[in-house]
Short mmCIF file of C-alpha atoms in Angstrom, two decimals:
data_model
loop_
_atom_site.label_atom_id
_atom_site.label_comp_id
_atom_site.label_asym_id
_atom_site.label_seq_id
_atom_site.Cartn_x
_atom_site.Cartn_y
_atom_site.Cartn_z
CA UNK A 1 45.44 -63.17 13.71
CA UNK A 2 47.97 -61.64 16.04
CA UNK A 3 47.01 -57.98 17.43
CA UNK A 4 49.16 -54.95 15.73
CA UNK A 5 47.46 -51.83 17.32
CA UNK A 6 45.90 -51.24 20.37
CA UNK A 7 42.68 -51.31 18.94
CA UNK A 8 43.00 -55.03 18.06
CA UNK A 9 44.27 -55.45 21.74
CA UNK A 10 41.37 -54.01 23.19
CA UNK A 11 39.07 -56.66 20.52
CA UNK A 12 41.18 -59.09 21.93
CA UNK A 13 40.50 -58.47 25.75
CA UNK A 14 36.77 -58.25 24.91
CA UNK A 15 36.26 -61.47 22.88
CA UNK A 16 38.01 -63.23 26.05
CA UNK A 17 36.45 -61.15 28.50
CA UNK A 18 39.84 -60.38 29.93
CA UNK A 19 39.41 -58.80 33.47
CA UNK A 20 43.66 -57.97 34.28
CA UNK A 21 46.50 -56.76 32.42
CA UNK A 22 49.84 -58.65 33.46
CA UNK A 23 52.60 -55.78 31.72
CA UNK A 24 56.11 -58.20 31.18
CA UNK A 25 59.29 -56.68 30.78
CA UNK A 26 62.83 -58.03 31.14
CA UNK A 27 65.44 -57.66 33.97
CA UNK A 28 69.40 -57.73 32.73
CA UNK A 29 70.34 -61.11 33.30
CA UNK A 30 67.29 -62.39 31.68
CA UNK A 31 64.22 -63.39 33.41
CA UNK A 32 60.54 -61.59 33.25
CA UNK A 33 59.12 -59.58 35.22
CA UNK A 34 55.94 -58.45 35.89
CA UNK A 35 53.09 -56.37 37.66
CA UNK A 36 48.75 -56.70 36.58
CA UNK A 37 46.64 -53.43 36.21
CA UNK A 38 42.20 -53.88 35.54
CA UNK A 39 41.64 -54.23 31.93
CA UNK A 40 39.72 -50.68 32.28
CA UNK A 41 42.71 -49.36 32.71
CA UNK A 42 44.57 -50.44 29.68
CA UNK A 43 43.29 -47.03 27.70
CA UNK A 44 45.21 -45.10 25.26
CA UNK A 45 47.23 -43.16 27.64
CA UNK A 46 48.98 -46.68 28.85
CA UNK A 47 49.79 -47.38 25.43
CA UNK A 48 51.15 -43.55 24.23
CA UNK A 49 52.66 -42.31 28.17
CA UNK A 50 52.77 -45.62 29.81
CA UNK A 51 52.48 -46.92 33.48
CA UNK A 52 54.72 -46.06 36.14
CA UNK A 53 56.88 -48.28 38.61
CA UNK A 54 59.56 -48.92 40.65
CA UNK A 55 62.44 -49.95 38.78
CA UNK A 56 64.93 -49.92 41.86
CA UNK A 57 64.99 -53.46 42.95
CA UNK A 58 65.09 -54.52 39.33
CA UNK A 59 68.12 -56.40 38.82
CA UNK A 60 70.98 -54.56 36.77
CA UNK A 61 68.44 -51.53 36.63
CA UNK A 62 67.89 -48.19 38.73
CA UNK A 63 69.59 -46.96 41.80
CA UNK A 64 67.33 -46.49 44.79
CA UNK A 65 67.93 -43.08 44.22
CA UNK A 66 66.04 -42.77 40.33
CA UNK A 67 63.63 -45.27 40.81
CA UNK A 68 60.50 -44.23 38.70
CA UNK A 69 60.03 -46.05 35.55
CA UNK A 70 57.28 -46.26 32.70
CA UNK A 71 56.63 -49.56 30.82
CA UNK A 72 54.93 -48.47 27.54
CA UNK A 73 53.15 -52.08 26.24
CA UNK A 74 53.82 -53.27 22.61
CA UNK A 75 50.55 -54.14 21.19
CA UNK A 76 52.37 -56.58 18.54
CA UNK A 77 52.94 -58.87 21.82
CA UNK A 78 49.70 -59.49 23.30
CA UNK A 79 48.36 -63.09 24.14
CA UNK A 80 45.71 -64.43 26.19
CA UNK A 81 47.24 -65.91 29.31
CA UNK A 82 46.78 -69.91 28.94
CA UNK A 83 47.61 -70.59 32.44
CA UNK A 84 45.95 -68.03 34.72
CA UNK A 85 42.59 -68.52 36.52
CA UNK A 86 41.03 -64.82 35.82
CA UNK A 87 41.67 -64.01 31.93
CA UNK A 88 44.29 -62.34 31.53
CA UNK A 89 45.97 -60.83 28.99
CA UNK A 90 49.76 -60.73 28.57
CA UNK A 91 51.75 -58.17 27.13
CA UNK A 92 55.14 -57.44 26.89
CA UNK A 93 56.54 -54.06 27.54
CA UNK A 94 59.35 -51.53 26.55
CA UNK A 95 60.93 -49.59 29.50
CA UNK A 96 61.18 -45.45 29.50
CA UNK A 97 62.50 -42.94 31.77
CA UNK A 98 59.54 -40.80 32.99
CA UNK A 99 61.71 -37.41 33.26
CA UNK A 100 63.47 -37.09 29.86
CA UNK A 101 60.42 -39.53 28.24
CA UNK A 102 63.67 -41.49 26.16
CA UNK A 103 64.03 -45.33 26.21
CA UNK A 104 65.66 -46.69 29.48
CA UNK A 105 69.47 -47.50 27.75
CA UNK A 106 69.36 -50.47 30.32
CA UNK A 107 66.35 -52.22 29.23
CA UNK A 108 68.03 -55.54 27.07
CA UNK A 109 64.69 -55.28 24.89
CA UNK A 110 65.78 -51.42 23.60
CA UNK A 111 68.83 -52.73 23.10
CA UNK A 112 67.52 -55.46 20.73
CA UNK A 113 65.40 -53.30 18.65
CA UNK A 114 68.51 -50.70 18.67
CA UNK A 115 70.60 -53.83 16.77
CA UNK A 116 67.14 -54.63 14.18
CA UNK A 117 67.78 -50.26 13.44
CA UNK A 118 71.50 -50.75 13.11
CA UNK A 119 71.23 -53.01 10.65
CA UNK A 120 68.47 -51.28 8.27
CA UNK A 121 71.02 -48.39 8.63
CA UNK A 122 73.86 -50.58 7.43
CA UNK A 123 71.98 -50.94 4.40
CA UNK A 124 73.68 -54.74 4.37
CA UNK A 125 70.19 -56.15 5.20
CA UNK A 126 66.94 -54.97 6.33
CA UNK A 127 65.93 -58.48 8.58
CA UNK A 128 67.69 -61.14 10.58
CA UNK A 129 66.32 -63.47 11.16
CA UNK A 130 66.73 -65.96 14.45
CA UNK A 131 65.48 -69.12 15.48
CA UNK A 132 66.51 -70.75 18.41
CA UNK A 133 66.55 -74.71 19.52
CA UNK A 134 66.21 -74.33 23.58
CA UNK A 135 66.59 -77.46 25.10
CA UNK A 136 65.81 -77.98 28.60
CA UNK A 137 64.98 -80.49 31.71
CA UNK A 138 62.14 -81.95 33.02
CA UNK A 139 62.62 -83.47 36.56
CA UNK A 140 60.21 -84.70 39.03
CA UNK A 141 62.07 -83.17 41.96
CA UNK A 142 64.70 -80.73 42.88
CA UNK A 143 66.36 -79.50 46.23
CA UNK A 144 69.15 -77.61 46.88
CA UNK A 145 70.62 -75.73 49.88
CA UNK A 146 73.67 -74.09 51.22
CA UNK A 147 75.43 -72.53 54.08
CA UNK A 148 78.20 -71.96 56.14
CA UNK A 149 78.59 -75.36 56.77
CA UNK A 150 76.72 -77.64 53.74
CA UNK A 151 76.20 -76.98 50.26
CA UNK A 152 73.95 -80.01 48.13
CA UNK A 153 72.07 -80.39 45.19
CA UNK A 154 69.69 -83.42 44.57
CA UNK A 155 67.61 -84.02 41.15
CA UNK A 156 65.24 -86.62 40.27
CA UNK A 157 63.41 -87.96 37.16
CA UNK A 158 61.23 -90.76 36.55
CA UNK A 159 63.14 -91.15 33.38
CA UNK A 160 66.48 -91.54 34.91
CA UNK A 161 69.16 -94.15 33.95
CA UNK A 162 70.19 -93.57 37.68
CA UNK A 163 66.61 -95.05 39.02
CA UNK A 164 66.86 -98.73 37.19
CA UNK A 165 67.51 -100.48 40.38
CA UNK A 166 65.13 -97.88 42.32
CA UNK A 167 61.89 -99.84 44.13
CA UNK A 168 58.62 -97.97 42.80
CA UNK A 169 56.16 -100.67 43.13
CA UNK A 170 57.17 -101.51 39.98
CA UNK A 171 59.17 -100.11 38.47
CA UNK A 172 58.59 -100.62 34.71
CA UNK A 173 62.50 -100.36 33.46
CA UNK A 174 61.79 -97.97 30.57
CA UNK A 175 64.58 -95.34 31.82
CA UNK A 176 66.50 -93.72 28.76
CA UNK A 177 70.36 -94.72 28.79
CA UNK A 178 72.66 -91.86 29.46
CA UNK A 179 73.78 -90.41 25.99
CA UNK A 180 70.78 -92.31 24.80
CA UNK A 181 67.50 -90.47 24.78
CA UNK A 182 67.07 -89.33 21.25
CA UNK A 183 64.45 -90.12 20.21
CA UNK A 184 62.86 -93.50 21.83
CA UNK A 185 59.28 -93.36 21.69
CA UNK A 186 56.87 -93.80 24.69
CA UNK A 187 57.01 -95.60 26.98
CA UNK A 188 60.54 -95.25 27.18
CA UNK A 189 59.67 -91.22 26.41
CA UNK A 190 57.30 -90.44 29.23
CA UNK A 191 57.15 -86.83 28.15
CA UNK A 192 55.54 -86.86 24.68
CA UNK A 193 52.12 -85.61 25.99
CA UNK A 194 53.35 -83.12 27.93
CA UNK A 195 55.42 -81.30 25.37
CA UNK A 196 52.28 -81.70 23.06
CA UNK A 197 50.65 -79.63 25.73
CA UNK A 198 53.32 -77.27 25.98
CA UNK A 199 53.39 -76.73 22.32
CA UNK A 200 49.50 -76.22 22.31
CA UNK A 201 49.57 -73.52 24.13
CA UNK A 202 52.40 -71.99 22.68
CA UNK A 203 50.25 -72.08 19.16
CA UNK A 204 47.71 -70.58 21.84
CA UNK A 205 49.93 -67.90 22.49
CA UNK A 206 50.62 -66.89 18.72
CA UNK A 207 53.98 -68.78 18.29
CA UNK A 208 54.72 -71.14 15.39
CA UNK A 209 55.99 -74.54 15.83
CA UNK A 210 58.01 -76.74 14.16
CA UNK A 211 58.49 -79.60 15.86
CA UNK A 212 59.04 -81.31 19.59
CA UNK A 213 61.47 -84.25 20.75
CA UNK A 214 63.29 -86.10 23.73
CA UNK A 215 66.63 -84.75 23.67
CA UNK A 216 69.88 -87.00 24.38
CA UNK A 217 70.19 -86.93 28.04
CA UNK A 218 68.34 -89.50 30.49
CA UNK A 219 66.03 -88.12 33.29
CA UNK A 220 63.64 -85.96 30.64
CA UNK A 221 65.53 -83.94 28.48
CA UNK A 222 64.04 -82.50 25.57
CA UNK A 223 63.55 -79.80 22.76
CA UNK A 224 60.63 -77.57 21.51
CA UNK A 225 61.46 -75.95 18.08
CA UNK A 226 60.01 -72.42 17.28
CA UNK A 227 59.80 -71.34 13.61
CA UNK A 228 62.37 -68.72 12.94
CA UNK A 229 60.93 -65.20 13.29
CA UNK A 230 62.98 -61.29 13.25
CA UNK A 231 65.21 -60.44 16.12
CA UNK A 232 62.96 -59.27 18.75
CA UNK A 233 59.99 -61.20 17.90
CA UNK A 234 62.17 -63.89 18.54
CA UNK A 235 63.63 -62.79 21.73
CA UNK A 236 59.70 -61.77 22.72
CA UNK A 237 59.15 -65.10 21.67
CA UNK A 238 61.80 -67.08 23.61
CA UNK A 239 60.50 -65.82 26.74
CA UNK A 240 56.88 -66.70 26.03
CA UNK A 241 58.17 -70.38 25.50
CA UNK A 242 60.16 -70.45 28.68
CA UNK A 243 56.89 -69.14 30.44
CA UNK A 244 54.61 -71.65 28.79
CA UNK A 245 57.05 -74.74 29.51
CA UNK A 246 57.41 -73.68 32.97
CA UNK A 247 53.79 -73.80 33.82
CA UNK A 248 52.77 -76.26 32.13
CA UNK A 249 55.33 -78.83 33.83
CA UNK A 250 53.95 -77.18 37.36
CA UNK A 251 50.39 -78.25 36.52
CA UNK A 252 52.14 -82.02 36.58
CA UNK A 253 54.22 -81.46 39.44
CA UNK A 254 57.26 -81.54 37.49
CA UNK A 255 59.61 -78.33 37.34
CA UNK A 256 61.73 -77.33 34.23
CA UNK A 257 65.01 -75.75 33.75
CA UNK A 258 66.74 -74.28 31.14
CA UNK A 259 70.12 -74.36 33.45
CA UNK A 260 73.14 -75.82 30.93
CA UNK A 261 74.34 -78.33 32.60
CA UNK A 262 72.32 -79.81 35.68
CA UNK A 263 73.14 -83.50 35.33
CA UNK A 264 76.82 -84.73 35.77
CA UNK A 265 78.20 -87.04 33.04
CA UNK A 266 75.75 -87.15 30.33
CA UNK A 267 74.81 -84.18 27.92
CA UNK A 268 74.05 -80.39 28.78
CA UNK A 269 71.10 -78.55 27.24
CA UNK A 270 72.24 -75.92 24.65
CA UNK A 271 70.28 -73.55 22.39
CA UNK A 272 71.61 -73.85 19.16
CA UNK A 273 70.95 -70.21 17.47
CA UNK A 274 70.03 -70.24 13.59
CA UNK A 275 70.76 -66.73 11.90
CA UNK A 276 70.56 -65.16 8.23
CA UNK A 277 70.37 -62.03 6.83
CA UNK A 278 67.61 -61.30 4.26
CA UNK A 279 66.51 -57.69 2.26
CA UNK A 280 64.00 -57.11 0.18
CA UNK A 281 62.86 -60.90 0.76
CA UNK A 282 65.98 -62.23 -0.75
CA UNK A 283 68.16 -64.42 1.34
CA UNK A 284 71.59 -63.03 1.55
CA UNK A 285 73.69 -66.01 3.03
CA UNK A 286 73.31 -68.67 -0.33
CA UNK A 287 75.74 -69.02 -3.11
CA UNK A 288 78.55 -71.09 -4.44
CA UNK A 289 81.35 -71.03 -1.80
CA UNK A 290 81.68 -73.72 1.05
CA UNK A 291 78.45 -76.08 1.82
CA UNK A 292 76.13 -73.56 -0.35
CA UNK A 293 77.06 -69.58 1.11
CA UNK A 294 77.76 -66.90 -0.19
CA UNK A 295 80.77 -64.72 0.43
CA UNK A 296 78.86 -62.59 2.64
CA UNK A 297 77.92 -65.46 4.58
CA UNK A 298 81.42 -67.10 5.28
CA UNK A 299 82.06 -63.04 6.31
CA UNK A 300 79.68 -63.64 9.14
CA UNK A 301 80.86 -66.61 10.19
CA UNK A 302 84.40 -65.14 10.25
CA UNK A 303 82.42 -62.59 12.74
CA UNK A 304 81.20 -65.03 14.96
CA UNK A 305 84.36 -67.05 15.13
CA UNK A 306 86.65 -63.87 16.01
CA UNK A 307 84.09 -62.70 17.88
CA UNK A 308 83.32 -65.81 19.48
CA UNK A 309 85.57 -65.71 23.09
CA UNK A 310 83.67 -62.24 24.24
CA UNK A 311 80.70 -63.43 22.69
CA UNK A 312 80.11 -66.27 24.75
CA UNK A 313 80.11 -63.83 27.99
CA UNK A 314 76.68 -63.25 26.66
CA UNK A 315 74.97 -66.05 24.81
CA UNK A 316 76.24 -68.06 27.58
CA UNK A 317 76.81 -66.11 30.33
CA UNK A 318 76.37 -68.60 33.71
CA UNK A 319 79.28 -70.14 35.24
CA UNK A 320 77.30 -72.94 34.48
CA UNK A 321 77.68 -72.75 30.92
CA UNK A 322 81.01 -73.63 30.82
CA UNK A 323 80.56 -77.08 32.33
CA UNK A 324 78.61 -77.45 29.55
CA UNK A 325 81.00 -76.33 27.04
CA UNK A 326 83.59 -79.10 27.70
CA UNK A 327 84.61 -82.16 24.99
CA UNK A 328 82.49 -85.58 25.07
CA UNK A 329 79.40 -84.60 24.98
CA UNK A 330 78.60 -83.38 22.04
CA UNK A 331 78.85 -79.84 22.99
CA UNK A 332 80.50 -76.58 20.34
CA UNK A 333 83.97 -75.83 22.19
CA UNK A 334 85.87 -75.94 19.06
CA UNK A 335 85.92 -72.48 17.56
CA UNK A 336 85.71 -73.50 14.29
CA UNK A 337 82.73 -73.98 11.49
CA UNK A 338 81.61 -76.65 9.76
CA UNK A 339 78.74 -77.90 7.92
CA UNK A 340 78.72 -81.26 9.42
CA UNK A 341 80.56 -81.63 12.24
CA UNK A 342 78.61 -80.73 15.63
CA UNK A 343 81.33 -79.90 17.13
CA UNK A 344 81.70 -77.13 15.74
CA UNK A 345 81.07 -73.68 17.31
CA UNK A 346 79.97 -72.77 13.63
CA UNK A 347 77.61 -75.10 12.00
CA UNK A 348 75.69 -74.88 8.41
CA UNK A 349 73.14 -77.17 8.17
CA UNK A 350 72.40 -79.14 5.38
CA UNK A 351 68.96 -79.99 5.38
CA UNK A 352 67.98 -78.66 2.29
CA UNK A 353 69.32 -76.73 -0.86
CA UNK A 354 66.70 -74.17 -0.66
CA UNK A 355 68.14 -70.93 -0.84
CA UNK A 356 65.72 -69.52 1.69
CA UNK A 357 66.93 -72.08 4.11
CA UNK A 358 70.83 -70.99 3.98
CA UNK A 359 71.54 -70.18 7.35
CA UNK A 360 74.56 -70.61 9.93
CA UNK A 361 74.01 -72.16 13.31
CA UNK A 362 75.63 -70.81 16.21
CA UNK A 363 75.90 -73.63 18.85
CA UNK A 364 77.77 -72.06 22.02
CA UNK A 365 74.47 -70.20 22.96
CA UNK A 366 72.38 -71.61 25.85
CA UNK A 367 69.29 -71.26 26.84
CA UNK A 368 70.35 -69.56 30.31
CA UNK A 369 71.05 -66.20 28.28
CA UNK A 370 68.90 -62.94 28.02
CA UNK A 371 67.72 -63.86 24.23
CA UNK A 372 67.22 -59.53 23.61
CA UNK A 373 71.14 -59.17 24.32
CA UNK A 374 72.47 -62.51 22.76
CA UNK A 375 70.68 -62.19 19.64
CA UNK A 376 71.67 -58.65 19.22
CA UNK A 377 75.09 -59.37 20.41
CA UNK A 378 75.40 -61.89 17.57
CA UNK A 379 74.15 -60.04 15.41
CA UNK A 380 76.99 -57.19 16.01
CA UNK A 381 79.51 -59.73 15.57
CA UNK A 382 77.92 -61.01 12.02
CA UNK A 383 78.18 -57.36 10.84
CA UNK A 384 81.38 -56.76 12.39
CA UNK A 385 82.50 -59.62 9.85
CA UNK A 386 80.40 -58.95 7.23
CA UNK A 387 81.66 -54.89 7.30
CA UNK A 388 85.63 -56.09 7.75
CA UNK A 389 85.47 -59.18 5.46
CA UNK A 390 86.64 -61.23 7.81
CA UNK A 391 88.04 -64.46 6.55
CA UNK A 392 86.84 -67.61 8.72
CA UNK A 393 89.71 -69.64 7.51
CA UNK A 394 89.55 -72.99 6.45
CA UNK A 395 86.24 -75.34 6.96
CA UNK A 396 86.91 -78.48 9.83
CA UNK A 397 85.08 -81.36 8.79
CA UNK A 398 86.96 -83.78 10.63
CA UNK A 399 86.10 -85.65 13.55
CA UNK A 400 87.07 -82.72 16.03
CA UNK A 401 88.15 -85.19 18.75
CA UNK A 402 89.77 -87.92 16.36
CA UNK A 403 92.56 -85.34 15.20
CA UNK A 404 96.03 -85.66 16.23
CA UNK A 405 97.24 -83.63 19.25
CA UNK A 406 99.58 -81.73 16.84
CA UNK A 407 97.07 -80.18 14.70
CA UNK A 408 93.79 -80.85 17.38
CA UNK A 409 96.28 -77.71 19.03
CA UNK A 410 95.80 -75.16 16.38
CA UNK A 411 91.66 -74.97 16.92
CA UNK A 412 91.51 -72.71 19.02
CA UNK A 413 88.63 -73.35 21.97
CA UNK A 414 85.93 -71.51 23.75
CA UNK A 415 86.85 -70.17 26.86
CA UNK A 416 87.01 -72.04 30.07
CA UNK A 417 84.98 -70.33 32.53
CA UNK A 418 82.74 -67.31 32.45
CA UNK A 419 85.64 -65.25 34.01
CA UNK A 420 87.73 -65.94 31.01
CA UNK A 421 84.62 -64.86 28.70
CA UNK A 422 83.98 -61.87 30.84
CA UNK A 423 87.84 -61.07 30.64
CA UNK A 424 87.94 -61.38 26.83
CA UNK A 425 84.38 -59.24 26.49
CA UNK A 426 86.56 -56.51 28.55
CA UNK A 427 88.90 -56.64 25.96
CA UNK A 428 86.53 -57.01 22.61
CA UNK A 429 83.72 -55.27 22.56
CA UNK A 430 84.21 -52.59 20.00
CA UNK A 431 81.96 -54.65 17.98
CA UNK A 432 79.15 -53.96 20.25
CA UNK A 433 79.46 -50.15 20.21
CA UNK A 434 78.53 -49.20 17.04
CA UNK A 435 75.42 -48.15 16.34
CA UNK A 436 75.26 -47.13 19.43
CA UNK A 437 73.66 -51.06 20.15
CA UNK A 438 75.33 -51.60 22.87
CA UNK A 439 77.06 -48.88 25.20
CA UNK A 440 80.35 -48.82 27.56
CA UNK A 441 77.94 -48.36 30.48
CA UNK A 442 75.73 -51.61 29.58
CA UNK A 443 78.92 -53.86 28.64
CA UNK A 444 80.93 -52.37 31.96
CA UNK A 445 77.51 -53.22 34.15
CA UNK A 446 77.22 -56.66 32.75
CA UNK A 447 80.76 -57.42 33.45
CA UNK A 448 80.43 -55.96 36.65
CA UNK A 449 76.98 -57.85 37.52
CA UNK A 450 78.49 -60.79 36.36
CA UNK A 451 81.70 -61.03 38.42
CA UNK A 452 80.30 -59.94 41.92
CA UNK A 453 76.88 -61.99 41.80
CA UNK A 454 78.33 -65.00 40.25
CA UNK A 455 82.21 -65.51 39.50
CA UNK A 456 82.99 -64.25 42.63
CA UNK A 457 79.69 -65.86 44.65
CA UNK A 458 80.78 -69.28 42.95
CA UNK A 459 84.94 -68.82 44.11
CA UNK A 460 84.43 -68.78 47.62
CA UNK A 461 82.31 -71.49 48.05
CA UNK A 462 83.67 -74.43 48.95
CA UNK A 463 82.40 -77.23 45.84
CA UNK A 464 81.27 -80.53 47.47
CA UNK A 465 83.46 -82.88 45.07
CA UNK A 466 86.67 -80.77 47.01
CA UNK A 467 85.64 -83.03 50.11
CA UNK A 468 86.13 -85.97 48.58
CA UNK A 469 89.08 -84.93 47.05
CA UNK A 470 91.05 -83.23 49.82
CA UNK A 471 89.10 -83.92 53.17
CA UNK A 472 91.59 -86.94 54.40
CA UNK A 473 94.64 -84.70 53.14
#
């Protein structure tokens, strides 16, 4: 039974003898962070006035200058480590300001449970509901460097189309076509014990799971379902899973990434984001209109959709995203919905005609995104639709890339770079205000973040494809 109070932590450290304390929290672009304290120091003052550090190097955070933080652990997140020599337990953490003792407006997590409060206040619904398909690579070997002078990248999978003709004394020729690797089974899919693993000690760690899978790509792409949970459980969730997948690949010597598009030519990994609104345990997205929703749903999906060019600046916010978000490989840059057609930025799936199962699938997320502020960002723009009635227009269940140019020209498109996104989340993010969710200062520091680290790091640099375009020029 997961712990709820810090007395059921405290059980939970003695029946596994824990002897640290490793207190998670999240920086702005997305990835954990952490710091370990003794278990005997884990008392009822960590849990009521927290435990202090230095938030300045935190990136996104605190200026040199206002550096003290607190991190006050959440109890409902606990788990025993699964990976960690000396028992440990894990918990993840919500970030205050030690002076005024009020939650730190730059920690994505308060920003997540701001959107869950927002919506109870809305009195539209009192849960959303998330669940997230992360797909991700598994590769045998990685380098990459860069200079003033070089810039490379080299990846390498036992599973890759690319090694066919490679010598490995031998060299058993079960390597997964490109476009190709859903779902072969062993030997062809060397992975399937090692996402059983994974998924082991995600159960371990308190999470629910559905179901595991190659994905499409060659060179060990695959796909670990989590069962839907509420908005920040999910988020908490998301980053347990890309903790446990991590690890467990290091104990192989294999390394995993989550990054959208690593591999040139065959598919990108996406995280296709299931959402629905529920209160007082009734679903609120089925009726009689298109594939099964209600009106209230199609409203959401009209959010989304209008949403959907400043959204992306969040839910996929790398410049790496949008190599990923490009036509032919069966990625969502068609800003349209659909209940069929995967194309589609907008998808309802059709699984089943169980009311409690009417959901829409958001499929421009990836899995490169800080889940706290792309959940709650989507779930600002299904209000936002919801609250205007905003008409999604009419359903495309065509072949996206079979239309004719004349009317392939009136779907509109996602964006085609994260400068474009960030541009368009400059201009349309009204959305994200209310509430108070979001705040000018968070959406002006993530734009800001966003251009000098990356947009700008990324211009500058000369790409190594311009070489053998332009070198003999």
């Amino acid at each position: 039974m997961a712990p709820s109070t810090p007395g059921d932590v405290y059980k939970l450290c003695k029946e596994h003898n824990v002897k640290m304390v490793d207190l998670r929290f999240i920086d702005l672009p997305g990835v954990w962070q952490h710091f370990s304290i003794p278990v005997d120091k884990l008392d009822e003052d960590a849990f009521e006035t927290g435990v202090g550090f230095d938030g300045s190097s935190i990136r996104g955070w605190q200026g040199i200058q206002e550096s003290d933080m607190l991190v006050i652990p959440d109890p409902v997140t606990a788990f025993i480590d699964p990976f960690l020599s000396v028992p440990t337990l894990s918990i993840v953490c919500n970030i205050k300001d030690p002076v005024t003792r009020q939650d730190y407006g730059r920690d994505p997590r308060f920003i997540a449970r701001k959107a869950e409060a927002y919506l109870k206040s809305t009195g539209i619904a009192d849960t959303s509901y998330f669940g997230p398909e992360a797909e991700f690579f598994v590769f045998d070997d990685v380098r990459y460097d860069f200079g003033v002078n070089h810039g490379s990248f080299y990846l390498d999978s036992v599973e890759g189309q690319w090694n066919s003709g490679r010598e490995e004394k031998p060299n058993l020729g079960y390597k997964p076509r490109y476009k190709e690797g859903y779902f072969p089974v062993p030997p062809a899919d060397t992975l399937q014990d090692l996402r059983s693993e994974m998924v082991l000690a995600m159960q371990s760690c308190g999470i629910e799971v559905e179901a595991q899978h190659h994905e499409v790509a060659t060179g060990g792409q695959c796909e670990i379902d989590m069962r839907f949970q509420s908005l920040v459980r999910m988020a908490d969730q998301l980053m347990v899973y890309k903790y446990v997948i991590k690890n467990t690949a290091k104990k192989y010597n294999k390394t995993v990434t989550l990054m959208p598009k690593p591999l040139f030519q065959d598919n990108g990994s996406g995280m296709h984001v299931h959402v629905s609104l529920w209160k007082n345990n009734q679903p609120l997205f089925a009726g009689n209109k298109y594939a099964g929703l209600s009106d209230l749903a199609l409203y959401a999906a009209g959010g989304l959709l209008k949403h959907a060019y400043a959204l992306v600046a969040i839910t996929a916010p790398t410049t790496n995203s949008y190599r990923r978000l490009v036509p032919g490989f069966e990625a969502p840059n068609k800003l349209a919905y659909s209940m069929r057609n995967r194309s589609a930025a907008v998808r309802i799936p059709m699984y089943t005609n169980s009311p409690k199962a009417k959901r829409l699938e958001f499929r421009c997320p990836d899995g490169s995104c800080n889940p706290y502020l792309a959940f709650a960002a989507m779930l600002m723009a299904v209000l936002d639709g919801i609250q205007n009635k905003i008409n999604p227009g009419n359903p495309l269940d065509k072949d996206i890339y079979d239309l004719p140019p004349e009317e392939a020209a009136k779907v509109p498109t996602t964006p085609g770079s994260l400068e474009e996104a960030l541009n368009a989340l400059e201009k349309d993010h009204e959305f994200l205000l209310k509430g108070d969710v979001f705040t000018k200062e968070i959406i002006h520091t993530w734009i800001e973040y966003k251009r000098k680290k990356e947009v700008d790091a990324i211009r500058v640099r000369p790409h190594p494809y311009e070489f053998a375009l332009y070198f003999d020029i």
